[in-house]
Short mmCIF file of C-alpha atoms in Angstrom, two decimals:
data_model
loop_
_atom_site.label_atom_id
_atom_site.label_comp_id
_atom_site.label_asym_id
_atom_site.label_seq_id
_atom_site.Cartn_x
_atom_site.Cartn_y
_atom_site.Cartn_z
CA LYS A 1 0.00 0.00 0.00
CA ALA A 2 1.59 3.26 -1.11
CA GLY A 3 2.05 5.89 1.56
CA VAL A 4 1.46 9.61 1.41
CA THR A 5 3.59 11.12 -1.35
CA GLN A 6 4.78 14.68 -1.23
CA THR A 7 6.61 16.46 -4.01
CA PRO A 8 9.03 18.06 -4.28
CA ARG A 9 11.02 16.92 -1.27
CA TYR A 10 13.38 19.89 -1.31
CA LEU A 11 13.22 23.24 -2.96
CA ILE A 12 14.91 26.60 -2.77
CA LYS A 13 13.16 29.81 -3.67
CA THR A 14 13.88 33.50 -3.32
CA ARG A 15 11.79 36.13 -1.60
CA GLY A 16 8.82 37.26 -3.60
CA GLN A 17 8.49 34.07 -5.60
CA GLN A 18 5.68 31.60 -5.23
CA VAL A 19 5.71 27.88 -4.67
CA THR A 20 3.32 25.00 -5.18
CA LEU A 21 3.59 21.78 -3.20
CA SER A 22 1.78 18.57 -3.97
CA CYS A 23 0.40 15.76 -1.86
CA SER A 24 -1.00 12.43 -3.02
CA PRO A 25 -2.91 10.63 -0.28
CA ILE A 26 -3.15 6.97 0.52
CA SER A 27 -5.80 5.26 -1.57
CA GLY A 28 -9.18 5.69 0.11
CA HIS A 29 -8.13 8.71 2.14
CA ARG A 30 -10.29 11.67 1.24
CA SER A 31 -9.07 14.17 3.80
CA VAL A 32 -5.81 16.02 3.33
CA SER A 33 -4.32 18.37 5.91
CA TRP A 34 -1.30 20.59 5.63
CA TYR A 35 1.06 21.60 8.42
CA GLN A 36 4.01 23.93 8.64
CA GLN A 37 6.83 22.83 10.89
CA THR A 38 9.53 25.21 12.05
CA PRO A 39 12.01 24.81 14.90
CA GLY A 40 10.50 27.60 16.93
CA GLN A 41 6.78 27.04 16.29
CA GLY A 42 6.37 23.30 16.11
CA LEU A 43 3.57 21.91 13.96
CA GLN A 44 1.21 24.63 12.82
CA PHE A 45 -2.04 23.65 11.12
CA LEU A 46 -2.62 25.31 7.76
CA PHE A 47 -5.83 23.81 6.40
CA GLU A 48 -7.73 20.63 5.78
CA TYR A 49 -9.55 19.60 2.62
CA PHE A 50 -12.22 16.96 2.27
CA SER A 51 -14.07 16.15 -0.92
CA GLU A 52 -12.54 19.18 -2.65
CA THR A 53 -13.80 21.55 0.05
CA GLN A 54 -11.81 23.32 2.71
CA ARG A 55 -13.11 21.97 6.00
CA ASN A 56 -10.85 23.67 8.51
CA LYS A 57 -8.37 26.51 8.34
CA GLY A 58 -5.56 27.58 10.60
CA ASN A 59 -4.34 31.07 11.37
CA PHE A 60 -2.18 31.82 8.36
CA PRO A 61 -2.26 34.81 5.98
CA GLY A 62 -4.01 34.66 2.65
CA ARG A 63 -0.69 34.06 0.89
CA PHE A 64 -1.16 30.44 1.90
CA SER A 65 -3.81 28.66 -0.12
CA GLY A 66 -4.70 25.18 -1.12
CA ARG A 67 -7.01 23.07 -3.15
CA GLN A 68 -8.04 19.49 -3.56
CA PHE A 69 -8.82 17.64 -6.74
CA SER A 70 -11.46 15.03 -7.43
CA ASN A 71 -8.91 12.25 -6.97
CA SER A 72 -8.18 13.62 -3.46
CA ARG A 73 -4.72 14.86 -4.41
CA SER A 74 -4.02 18.24 -2.90
CA GLU A 75 -1.80 21.18 -3.62
CA MET A 76 -0.83 24.09 -1.46
CA ASN A 77 0.50 27.36 -2.76
CA VAL A 78 2.45 30.07 -1.04
CA SER A 79 2.69 33.36 -2.88
CA THR A 80 5.07 36.28 -2.32
CA LEU A 81 7.45 34.16 -0.30
CA GLU A 82 9.06 35.58 2.81
CA LEU A 83 12.16 34.40 4.65
CA GLY A 84 9.94 33.22 7.49
CA ASP A 85 8.19 30.77 5.18
CA SER A 86 11.26 28.54 5.26
CA ALA A 87 9.98 25.37 6.86
CA LEU A 88 9.12 21.73 6.47
CA TYR A 89 5.64 21.45 5.01
CA LEU A 90 3.92 18.26 5.98
CA CYS A 91 0.89 16.71 4.41
CA ALA A 92 -1.26 14.32 6.40
CA THR A 93 -4.18 12.29 5.16
CA ARG A 94 -6.98 10.26 6.68
CA ARG A 95 -10.18 8.62 5.57
CA GLY A 96 -12.04 11.70 6.63
CA GLY A 97 -15.23 10.31 7.99
CA SER A 98 -16.96 11.79 10.99
CA ALA A 99 -14.93 9.75 13.42
CA GLY A 100 -12.25 11.72 15.18
CA ALA A 101 -10.48 8.44 15.66
CA ASN A 102 -9.21 8.58 12.12
CA VAL A 103 -5.45 8.42 12.33
CA LEU A 104 -3.45 10.97 10.38
CA THR A 105 -0.83 9.43 8.10
CA PHE A 106 1.97 11.79 7.24
CA GLY A 107 4.13 12.21 4.21
CA ALA A 108 7.87 12.81 4.41
CA GLY A 109 7.41 16.53 3.85
CA SER A 110 8.62 19.21 1.49
CA ARG A 111 11.48 21.27 2.83
CA LEU A 112 11.28 24.82 1.57
CA THR A 113 14.17 27.23 1.90
CA VAL A 114 13.56 30.87 1.06
CA LEU A 115 16.66 32.96 0.36
CA ALA B 1 -4.67 28.83 24.78
CA GLN B 2 -2.64 25.76 24.05
CA LYS B 3 -4.83 22.72 23.76
CA VAL B 4 -1.91 20.34 24.08
CA THR B 5 1.07 21.08 26.28
CA GLN B 6 4.31 19.18 26.28
CA ALA B 7 6.33 20.91 28.94
CA GLN B 8 9.48 18.91 28.28
CA THR B 9 11.32 20.44 25.35
CA GLU B 10 14.35 18.17 25.39
CA ILE B 11 15.21 15.03 27.31
CA SER B 12 18.45 13.06 27.33
CA VAL B 13 18.77 9.62 28.81
CA VAL B 14 21.39 6.95 28.79
CA GLU B 15 20.57 3.80 26.89
CA LYS B 16 18.50 1.27 28.87
CA GLU B 17 17.04 3.91 31.15
CA ASP B 18 13.28 4.38 31.30
CA VAL B 19 11.86 7.71 30.16
CA THR B 20 8.40 9.26 30.44
CA LEU B 21 7.15 11.95 28.11
CA ASP B 22 4.44 14.17 29.54
CA CYS B 23 1.38 15.48 27.77
CA VAL B 24 -1.40 17.62 29.19
CA TYR B 25 -4.44 18.50 27.11
CA GLU B 26 -7.36 20.87 27.37
CA THR B 27 -10.80 20.29 25.95
CA ARG B 28 -14.45 20.84 26.75
CA ASP B 29 -15.62 18.06 24.49
CA THR B 30 -16.74 14.81 26.02
CA THR B 31 -15.72 12.95 22.88
CA TYR B 32 -12.12 13.34 21.89
CA TYR B 33 -9.09 11.34 20.87
CA LEU B 34 -5.50 11.47 21.94
CA PHE B 35 -2.50 10.42 19.90
CA TRP B 36 1.23 10.03 20.12
CA TYR B 37 3.44 10.42 17.06
CA LYS B 38 7.16 9.91 16.65
CA GLN B 39 9.27 11.98 14.27
CA PRO B 40 12.72 10.46 13.64
CA PRO B 41 15.46 12.51 11.98
CA SER B 42 14.15 11.49 8.56
CA GLY B 43 11.23 13.86 9.18
CA GLU B 44 8.15 11.69 8.64
CA LEU B 45 5.79 11.52 11.61
CA VAL B 46 4.88 7.98 12.55
CA PHE B 47 1.70 7.10 14.42
CA LEU B 48 2.27 5.27 17.71
CA ILE B 49 -1.01 5.10 19.60
CA ARG B 50 -4.55 6.44 19.81
CA ARG B 51 -6.92 6.59 22.77
CA ASN B 52 -10.50 7.82 22.91
CA SER B 53 -11.98 9.73 25.80
CA PHE B 54 -14.09 6.77 26.89
CA ASP B 55 -11.20 4.37 27.19
CA GLU B 56 -8.95 5.03 30.14
CA GLN B 57 -7.49 1.57 30.06
CA ASN B 58 -3.78 1.90 29.93
CA GLU B 59 -1.72 -0.29 27.73
CA ILE B 60 1.69 -1.77 27.40
CA SER B 61 3.05 -2.65 23.99
CA GLY B 62 6.54 -4.03 24.09
CA ARG B 63 8.76 -1.32 25.52
CA TYR B 64 6.05 1.33 25.20
CA SER B 65 3.31 2.11 27.68
CA TRP B 66 0.74 4.86 27.99
CA ASN B 67 -0.97 6.37 31.00
CA PHE B 68 -4.23 8.16 30.25
CA GLN B 69 -5.84 9.99 33.18
CA LYS B 70 -8.92 12.09 32.52
CA SER B 71 -8.89 13.46 36.06
CA THR B 72 -5.65 15.27 35.38
CA SER B 73 -6.09 15.63 31.59
CA SER B 74 -2.85 13.84 31.01
CA PHE B 75 -1.74 11.30 28.45
CA ASN B 76 1.82 10.32 29.26
CA PHE B 77 4.05 8.00 27.28
CA THR B 78 6.79 5.81 28.73
CA ILE B 79 9.62 4.00 27.00
CA THR B 80 11.29 1.34 29.08
CA ALA B 81 14.85 0.22 28.48
CA SER B 82 15.41 3.00 25.96
CA GLN B 83 17.47 2.39 22.85
CA VAL B 84 19.39 4.69 20.54
CA VAL B 85 16.75 4.14 17.84
CA ASP B 86 14.21 5.77 20.14
CA SER B 87 15.93 9.11 19.60
CA ALA B 88 13.33 11.29 17.92
CA VAL B 89 10.86 14.08 18.51
CA TYR B 90 7.63 12.86 20.06
CA PHE B 91 4.37 14.71 19.56
CA CYS B 92 1.18 14.41 21.52
CA ALA B 93 -2.02 15.37 19.69
CA LEU B 94 -5.71 15.93 20.42
CA SER B 95 -8.65 15.55 18.05
CA GLU B 96 -12.01 16.92 19.16
CA ALA B 97 -15.34 15.95 17.71
CA GLY B 98 -16.62 19.46 18.38
CA THR B 99 -14.09 21.19 16.16
CA GLY B 100 -14.52 19.00 13.13
CA ASN B 101 -11.93 16.53 14.29
CA GLN B 102 -9.14 18.98 13.69
CA PHE B 103 -5.86 17.83 15.18
CA TYR B 104 -4.02 19.93 17.73
CA PHE B 105 -0.38 19.07 18.26
CA GLY B 106 1.88 19.81 21.17
CA THR B 107 5.22 21.44 20.53
CA GLY B 108 7.02 18.12 20.80
CA THR B 109 9.64 16.61 23.08
CA SER B 110 13.03 15.88 21.62
CA LEU B 111 14.39 12.66 23.08
CA THR B 112 18.06 11.79 22.80
CA VAL B 113 19.19 8.36 23.91
CA ILE B 114 22.90 8.31 24.59
CA PRO B 115 24.71 5.02 23.97
#
């Protein structure tokens, strides 16, 4: 069973550019969540998508956006990059039913460096 | 307010020692779920255990054990006879039915096991 696939794994951008990250969930998982991980802030929730709709949203500026496709794959976009956006971006998926017991399965992450 | 607090930022133990990682949570929901995840240096968070709010039965699984106490809102995790491979960052997380099953993560505890 394939795991959660995130691409690209590493990328370097400069301030002002934009970036798009991709996440392919485990087969059957319809919920995709995105997290930003930095040394000082830990895991910060960005947003969650389920059936192509944003279900929950964290406290991030509008430069951070996402979407989900009909095959449950998700992308997140960060526009007008700032130095502080340098982080590990983690995608986590789950079946997405009403049960809070659904376990999140994480991808290996996309490490973004902004110069 | 932090929903999940992991007061221990870093812990170092010598191999074969026992170590307990603390987690305190805050919720008004009667239905919620608690999780522990492990993040080794490779970066991918790995699910360890889940408990629901109606199941206070503690469990031992090999060298791992968990102590869930609703009275003190704590969900602690113990590794007995620690090994170098246990070195990782450990995250405690809460999922509440009342907030759409959004996950709230603690800031993590970095465990170093010294050979």
